[in-house]
Amino acid sequence: LEISNLSESDILVLRLDLTDRSSHEAATNSVLKHFGKIDVLVNNGGRSQRSLFVDTNLDVYNAIIELNYLGTISLTKYVLNHMIQRRKGKIVTVSSVMGIMGAPLATGYCASKHALQGFFNSLRTELTDYPEISIINICPGPVQSKIIQNVFTENLAKSLENSGDQSHKMPTDRCARLTLVSVANDLKEAWVSDQPYLTVCYLWQYAPTWAWWLMNRMGKQRIQNFKSGIVSAFLSP
């Protein structure tokens, strides 16, 4: 409010729990009541993971899917109904480079992001009669944020002891700016990452055999570092 021409009526903040899917319709209606329309939905809720599959309880995987995947598509469903009535809107989902590749210590997180990629790529094909409704997937690489402090571990009650240094990651404001550029230009998918992570994305896309070889080599070291209490910088979301 201090740095723009917005008034208080231009801003509405609602507390929202993605895992409480019964509340999503009411939240959507509250926004519509206040603004009269929804132009853009940005799905940006989620948690990452740091644990080996063999050590991880299945309820952790259930929680990841409930939050990252089901919570996202639940909110999308109610907002999309409104956009279909208007025949216009943008649905932007913050996926991850982990949605287009695999990485050790993040099996559940990768699975949830692959699920989002598959869902929204399929949804886009169902909306061909609505050319002004855009489905946009943003796939960031490592970005400076608090996602590491809040990752899932091998059980729901345990938190990560060492979040490590984040200076090697893309600054948050640059990721946000590139996301906005992607949204403004209606890109169906954007990979938002610094090097060398972006090169790995291209390997997974165009030379998967080389990507598997590289990930096996890098992944082995990452697992060893994890077991030794060292936070690896490689492909840390």
mmCIF file of C-alpha atoms in Angstrom, residues 26-113:
data_model
loop_
_atom_site.group_PDB
_atom_site.id
_atom_site.type_symbol
_atom_site.label_atom_id
_atom_site.label_comp_id
_atom_site.label_asym_id
_atom_site.label_seq_id
_atom_site.Cartn_x
_atom_site.Cartn_y
_atom_site.Cartn_z
ATOM 1 C CA ALA A 26 -15.777 -21.247 0.434
ATOM 2 C CA ALA A 27 -12.374 -19.591 0.000
ATOM 3 C CA THR A 28 -12.962 -19.259 -3.739
ATOM 4 C CA ASN A 29 -16.394 -17.753 -3.133
ATOM 5 C CA SER A 30 -14.917 -15.260 -0.658
ATOM 6 C CA VAL A 31 -12.492 -14.013 -3.289
ATOM 7 C CA LEU A 32 -15.256 -13.767 -5.896
ATOM 8 C CA LYS A 33 -17.473 -11.876 -3.468
ATOM 9 C CA HIS A 34 -14.703 -9.352 -2.784
ATOM 10 C CA PHE A 35 -13.301 -8.848 -6.301
ATOM 11 C CA GLY A 36 -16.072 -10.157 -8.540
ATOM 12 C CA LYS A 37 -13.671 -12.255 -10.612
ATOM 13 C CA ILE A 38 -10.451 -14.271 -10.533
ATOM 14 C CA ASP A 39 -8.015 -13.511 -13.342
ATOM 15 C CA VAL A 40 -5.025 -15.573 -12.202
ATOM 16 C CA LEU A 41 -4.597 -18.520 -9.851
ATOM 17 C CA VAL A 42 -1.009 -19.217 -8.768
ATOM 18 C CA ASN A 43 -0.636 -22.640 -7.161
ATOM 19 C CA ASN A 44 2.486 -22.243 -5.015
ATOM 20 C CA GLY A 45 1.877 -24.383 -1.925
ATOM 21 C CA GLY A 46 3.957 -27.440 -1.149
ATOM 22 C CA ARG A 47 6.732 -29.118 0.810
ATOM 23 C CA SER A 48 9.871 -30.889 -0.313
ATOM 24 C CA GLN A 49 11.507 -34.040 1.086
ATOM 25 C CA ARG A 50 14.874 -35.254 2.365
ATOM 26 C CA SER A 51 14.875 -38.986 3.093
ATOM 27 C CA LEU A 52 15.667 -42.332 1.537
ATOM 28 C CA PHE A 53 12.665 -44.367 0.435
ATOM 29 C CA VAL A 54 13.752 -47.446 2.404
ATOM 30 C CA ASP A 55 13.760 -45.381 5.619
ATOM 31 C CA THR A 56 10.566 -43.395 5.000
ATOM 32 C CA ASN A 57 7.152 -44.194 6.461
ATOM 33 C CA LEU A 58 4.321 -44.441 3.948
ATOM 34 C CA ASP A 59 2.288 -41.822 5.805
ATOM 35 C CA VAL A 60 4.927 -39.284 4.704
ATOM 36 C CA TYR A 61 4.129 -40.087 1.071
ATOM 37 C CA ASN A 62 0.439 -39.767 1.799
ATOM 38 C CA ALA A 63 1.021 -36.324 3.349
ATOM 39 C CA ILE A 64 3.111 -35.176 0.374
ATOM 40 C CA ILE A 65 0.443 -36.193 -2.126
ATOM 41 C CA GLU A 66 -2.340 -34.654 0.004
ATOM 42 C CA LEU A 67 -0.547 -31.313 0.121
ATOM 43 C CA ASN A 68 1.428 -30.956 -3.106
ATOM 44 C CA TYR A 69 -0.972 -32.706 -5.476
ATOM 45 C CA LEU A 70 -4.528 -33.179 -4.179
ATOM 46 C CA GLY A 71 -4.642 -29.815 -2.408
ATOM 47 C CA THR A 72 -3.507 -28.063 -5.572
ATOM 48 C CA ILE A 73 -5.994 -29.703 -7.922
ATOM 49 C CA SER A 74 -8.805 -29.229 -5.392
ATOM 50 C CA LEU A 75 -8.336 -25.466 -5.308
ATOM 51 C CA THR A 76 -7.880 -25.440 -9.082
ATOM 52 C CA LYS A 77 -11.226 -27.192 -9.575
ATOM 53 C CA TYR A 78 -13.248 -24.444 -7.897
ATOM 54 C CA VAL A 79 -11.366 -21.581 -9.536
ATOM 55 C CA LEU A 80 -11.528 -23.237 -12.961
ATOM 56 C CA ASN A 81 -15.322 -23.474 -12.774
ATOM 57 C CA HIS A 82 -15.406 -19.680 -12.499
ATOM 58 C CA MET A 83 -12.883 -19.211 -15.333
ATOM 59 C CA ILE A 84 -14.893 -21.491 -17.604
ATOM 60 C CA GLN A 85 -17.972 -19.342 -16.972
ATOM 61 C CA ARG A 86 -15.931 -16.242 -17.902
ATOM 62 C CA ARG A 87 -14.106 -18.172 -20.667
ATOM 63 C CA LYS A 88 -10.917 -16.467 -19.519
ATOM 64 C CA GLY A 89 -8.136 -16.824 -16.950
ATOM 65 C CA LYS A 90 -4.672 -18.142 -16.152
ATOM 66 C CA ILE A 91 -3.841 -21.109 -13.930
ATOM 67 C CA VAL A 92 -0.179 -21.031 -12.980
ATOM 68 C CA THR A 93 1.298 -23.981 -11.107
ATOM 69 C CA VAL A 94 4.721 -23.885 -9.512
ATOM 70 C CA SER A 95 5.979 -27.373 -10.233
ATOM 71 C CA SER A 96 9.725 -28.044 -10.158
ATOM 72 C CA VAL A 97 12.570 -29.347 -12.266
ATOM 73 C CA MET A 98 11.879 -32.423 -10.135
ATOM 74 C CA GLY A 99 8.679 -32.721 -12.150
ATOM 75 C CA ILE A 100 10.708 -33.541 -15.256
ATOM 76 C CA MET A 101 13.509 -35.622 -13.728
ATOM 77 C CA GLY A 102 14.236 -37.927 -10.812
ATOM 78 C CA ALA A 103 16.612 -37.373 -7.912
ATOM 79 C CA PRO A 104 17.612 -39.311 -4.790
ATOM 80 C CA LEU A 105 16.282 -38.344 -1.345
ATOM 81 C CA ALA A 106 13.150 -36.830 -2.913
ATOM 82 C CA THR A 107 11.124 -39.765 -4.249
ATOM 83 C CA GLY A 108 7.840 -38.507 -2.799
ATOM 84 C CA TYR A 109 8.452 -34.905 -3.787
ATOM 85 C CA CYS A 110 9.404 -35.908 -7.342
ATOM 86 C CA ALA A 111 6.313 -38.106 -7.542
ATOM 87 C CA SER A 112 4.030 -35.239 -6.493
ATOM 88 C CA LYS A 113 5.577 -32.870 -9.034
#
